Tab-separated table of C-alpha atoms in Angstrom:
chain	number	residue	atom	x	y	z
A	1	MET	CA	84.936	43.646	260.558
A	2	ARG	CA	84.258	47.318	259.969
A	3	ALA	CA	86.841	48.564	262.432
A	4	PRO	CA	89.931	47.348	260.493
A	5	SER	CA	88.701	48.753	257.177
A	6	PHE	CA	87.717	52.042	258.835
A	7	LEU	CA	91.093	52.202	260.530
A	8	ALA	CA	92.885	51.421	257.257
A	9	SER	CA	90.917	54.150	255.487
A	10	LEU	CA	91.734	56.611	258.247
A	11	ILE	CA	95.458	55.801	258.068
A	12	ALA	CA	95.492	55.986	254.257
A	13	GLY	CA	93.746	59.358	254.396
A	14	ALA	CA	96.249	60.667	256.918
A	15	VAL	CA	99.202	59.506	254.805
A	16	LEU	CA	97.764	61.123	251.676
A	17	SER	CA	96.978	64.291	253.593
A	18	PHE	CA	100.503	64.418	255.010
A	19	SER	CA	101.987	63.744	251.579
A	20	GLY	CA	99.882	66.532	250.099
A	21	ILE	CA	101.054	68.954	252.750
A	22	ALA	CA	104.664	67.870	252.268
A	23	HIS	CA	104.322	68.273	248.502
A	24	ALA	CA	102.990	71.795	248.920
A	25	GLN	CA	105.875	72.620	251.276
A	26	SER	CA	108.670	71.107	249.171
A	27	LYS	CA	108.162	73.149	246.009
A	28	TRP	CA	110.244	70.528	244.175
A	29	ASP	CA	109.571	70.683	240.463
A	30	PRO	CA	110.350	67.561	238.402
A	31	ARG	CA	109.673	69.279	235.069
A	32	PRO	CA	113.259	70.453	234.400
A	33	TYR	CA	114.506	66.902	234.970
A	34	GLU	CA	111.811	65.406	232.772
A	35	SER	CA	112.490	68.005	230.086
A	36	GLN	CA	116.178	67.072	230.110
A	37	LEU	CA	115.278	63.376	229.845
A	38	LEU	CA	113.091	64.179	226.850
A	39	GLN	CA	115.907	66.105	225.140
A	40	TRP	CA	118.318	63.231	225.657
A	41	ASN	CA	115.703	60.810	224.379
A	42	ILE	CA	115.299	62.854	221.193
A	43	SER	CA	119.076	62.974	220.704
A	44	LEU	CA	119.387	59.231	221.296
A	45	ASN	CA	116.650	58.586	218.735
A	46	ARG	CA	118.645	60.605	216.188
A	47	ILE	CA	121.775	58.635	217.000
A	48	HIS	CA	119.816	55.418	216.568
A	49	GLU	CA	118.520	56.559	213.165
A	50	ASP	CA	122.062	57.403	212.030
A	51	LEU	CA	123.308	54.074	213.329
A	52	MET	CA	120.527	52.210	211.500
A	53	LYS	CA	121.387	53.944	208.222
A	54	GLN	CA	124.995	52.848	208.576
A	55	VAL	CA	124.018	49.295	209.520
A	56	ALA	CA	121.860	49.090	206.377
A	57	LEU	CA	124.662	50.538	204.257
A	58	PHE	CA	127.175	48.148	205.802
A	59	PHE	CA	124.874	45.208	205.041
A	60	GLU	CA	124.946	46.284	201.392
A	61	PHE	CA	128.741	46.356	201.535
A	62	LEU	CA	128.779	42.836	202.970
A	63	THR	CA	126.421	41.389	200.384
A	64	ASP	CA	128.286	42.910	197.454
A	65	ASN	CA	131.875	43.481	198.527
A	66	LYS	CA	132.816	44.863	195.108
A	67	SER	CA	130.387	47.794	195.471
A	68	ALA	CA	132.201	49.057	198.553
A	69	SER	CA	134.730	51.481	197.150
A	70	PRO	CA	137.380	52.931	199.438
A	71	THR	CA	135.516	56.245	199.266
A	72	ASP	CA	132.248	54.552	200.348
A	73	LEU	CA	134.028	52.880	203.236
A	74	ASP	CA	135.720	56.147	204.251
A	75	THR	CA	132.365	57.952	204.193
A	76	ALA	CA	130.716	55.221	206.266
A	77	ALA	CA	133.633	55.307	208.714
A	78	MET	CA	133.350	59.098	209.084
A	79	VAL	CA	129.611	58.879	209.744
A	80	LEU	CA	130.144	56.122	212.316
A	81	LEU	CA	132.867	58.181	213.952
A	82	GLY	CA	130.396	61.068	214.226
A	83	VAL	CA	127.733	58.759	215.671
A	84	SER	CA	130.281	57.451	218.162
A	85	GLN	CA	131.299	60.965	219.206
A	86	ASN	CA	127.662	62.046	219.632
A	87	ALA	CA	126.878	58.967	221.719
A	88	LYS	CA	129.983	59.541	223.845
A	89	LYS	CA	129.006	63.179	224.408
A	90	LEU	CA	125.504	62.178	225.504
A	91	ALA	CA	126.775	59.364	227.717
A	92	THR	CA	129.132	61.824	229.417
A	93	GLU	CA	126.365	64.401	229.909
A	94	ILE	CA	124.039	61.796	231.378
A	95	LEU	CA	126.715	60.352	233.662
A	96	ASP	CA	127.605	63.864	234.852
A	97	PHE	CA	123.911	64.584	235.559
A	98	LYS	CA	123.273	61.385	237.541
A	99	PRO	CA	124.942	62.528	240.805
A	100	LYS	CA	122.840	65.699	240.835
A	101	VAL	CA	119.639	63.669	240.547
A	102	SER	CA	120.824	61.188	243.174
A	103	ARG	CA	121.607	63.985	245.634
A	104	GLU	CA	118.195	65.535	244.993
A	105	CYS	CA	116.406	62.204	245.547
A	106	ILE	CA	118.279	61.559	248.786
A	107	SER	CA	117.511	65.056	250.015
A	108	LEU	CA	113.806	64.610	249.277
A	109	ALA	CA	113.777	61.224	251.009
A	110	GLN	CA	115.578	62.606	254.064
A	111	ARG	CA	112.940	65.328	254.335
A	112	GLN	CA	110.360	62.528	254.169
A	113	LEU	CA	108.754	63.946	251.034
A	114	ILE	CA	107.406	60.596	249.929
A	115	LEU	CA	105.737	61.480	246.641
A	116	GLU	CA	108.524	63.750	245.482
A	117	SER	CA	111.285	61.320	246.384
A	118	ALA	CA	109.423	58.484	244.646
A	119	ARG	CA	109.094	60.598	241.514
A	120	CYS	CA	112.742	61.618	241.757
A	121	PHE	CA	113.895	58.002	242.102
A	122	ASP	CA	111.758	57.180	239.077
A	123	ILE	CA	113.573	59.905	237.132
A	124	ALA	CA	116.890	58.447	238.368
A	125	THR	CA	115.857	55.020	237.072
A	126	ARG	CA	114.948	56.487	233.689
A	127	LEU	CA	118.284	58.301	233.676
A	128	ASN	CA	120.053	54.982	234.264
A	129	PHE	CA	118.206	53.477	231.293
A	130	LEU	CA	119.209	56.409	229.049
A	131	SER	CA	122.798	56.069	230.211
A	132	GLU	CA	122.725	52.423	229.120
A	133	VAL	CA	121.211	53.428	225.765
A	134	ALA	CA	123.998	55.932	225.096
A	135	THR	CA	126.676	53.462	226.171
A	136	SER	CA	125.188	50.686	224.023
A	137	PHE	CA	124.998	52.952	220.962
A	138	LEU	CA	128.565	54.158	221.582
A	139	THR	CA	129.776	50.565	221.734
A	140	ALA	CA	127.758	49.612	218.646
A	141	ALA	CA	129.220	52.491	216.630
A	142	ALA	CA	132.774	51.653	217.732
A	143	ILE	CA	132.339	48.001	216.767
A	144	GLU	CA	130.767	48.910	213.418
A	145	LEU	CA	133.763	51.158	212.790
A	146	LYS	CA	136.052	48.183	213.404
A	147	ALA	CA	133.887	46.150	211.025
A	148	ILE	CA	134.392	48.808	208.332
A	149	ASN	CA	138.149	48.563	208.883
A	150	SER	CA	137.984	44.763	208.586
A	151	LEU	CA	136.048	45.110	205.356
A	152	ARG	CA	138.618	47.605	204.123
A	153	ASP	CA	141.343	45.047	204.931
A	154	GLY	CA	139.429	42.417	202.969
A	155	ASP	CA	138.556	40.260	205.989
A	156	LEU	CA	134.914	39.619	205.161
A	157	GLU	CA	134.433	36.986	207.881
A	158	GLU	CA	135.651	39.289	210.648
A	159	ALA	CA	133.633	42.170	209.219
A	160	GLU	CA	130.453	40.075	209.318
A	161	LEU	CA	131.126	38.957	212.887
A	162	LEU	CA	131.847	42.490	214.079
A	163	ASN	CA	128.761	43.756	212.278
A	164	HIS	CA	126.661	41.134	214.058
A	165	ILE	CA	128.125	42.056	217.468
A	166	GLY	CA	127.618	45.768	216.779
A	167	ASN	CA	124.021	45.085	215.829
A	168	LEU	CA	123.494	43.222	219.123
A	169	TYR	CA	124.717	46.263	221.062
A	170	ARG	CA	122.399	48.483	219.014
A	171	GLN	CA	119.496	46.171	219.832
A	172	LEU	CA	120.458	46.264	223.511
A	173	GLY	CA	120.248	50.049	223.351
A	174	VAL	CA	116.794	49.783	221.791
A	175	ILE	CA	115.685	47.497	224.641
A	176	TYR	CA	116.865	50.063	227.196
A	177	MET	CA	115.035	52.785	225.238
A	178	GLU	CA	111.844	50.764	225.453
A	179	LEU	CA	112.319	50.202	229.184
A	180	GLU	CA	112.761	53.946	229.659
A	181	ARG	CA	109.614	54.659	227.612
A	182	GLN	CA	107.626	52.176	229.647
A	183	ARG	CA	108.896	53.688	232.864
A	184	ALA	CA	108.030	57.188	231.607
A	185	GLY	CA	104.535	56.004	230.713
A	186	GLY	CA	103.990	54.733	234.228
A	187	GLN	CA	104.156	58.168	235.819
């Protein structure tokens, strides 16, 4: 019975030793990638806060349609347009960054740098989650903007439906944010 466990320990030690040597030789530093992920996370949190403010304001408009002056609706539309533009900018940045990370992960895997490639693929997964967050918030803002236009046109039923759909996209973005946070905590 001792031979298999001794052999397993010996193999595990050799793998860890090899991985340690490979890590020392690779000089791959994940910190710039993780720093960029953190910056995007901060920006996405700001977008979410702005989106939440507009959702709350829109709910007030829906509950008391007479309080929504054209100026209030124009202001809300401008803010949502800004949120949409910020989300689109982030989504584009993230999508442009994804190929660079993918190439880096493949290169590390081809060099058989196990620990580094695993960490890189983890960063790529987190990047995918953040991409989904940005896309969800972009969609939510665009739909909320349409809801404002429906409210402006006096179609309360359509405005409520669009608001509900926009809120679902916002919630989807929040779910992806949580998945990214959980993945980041697992490192």
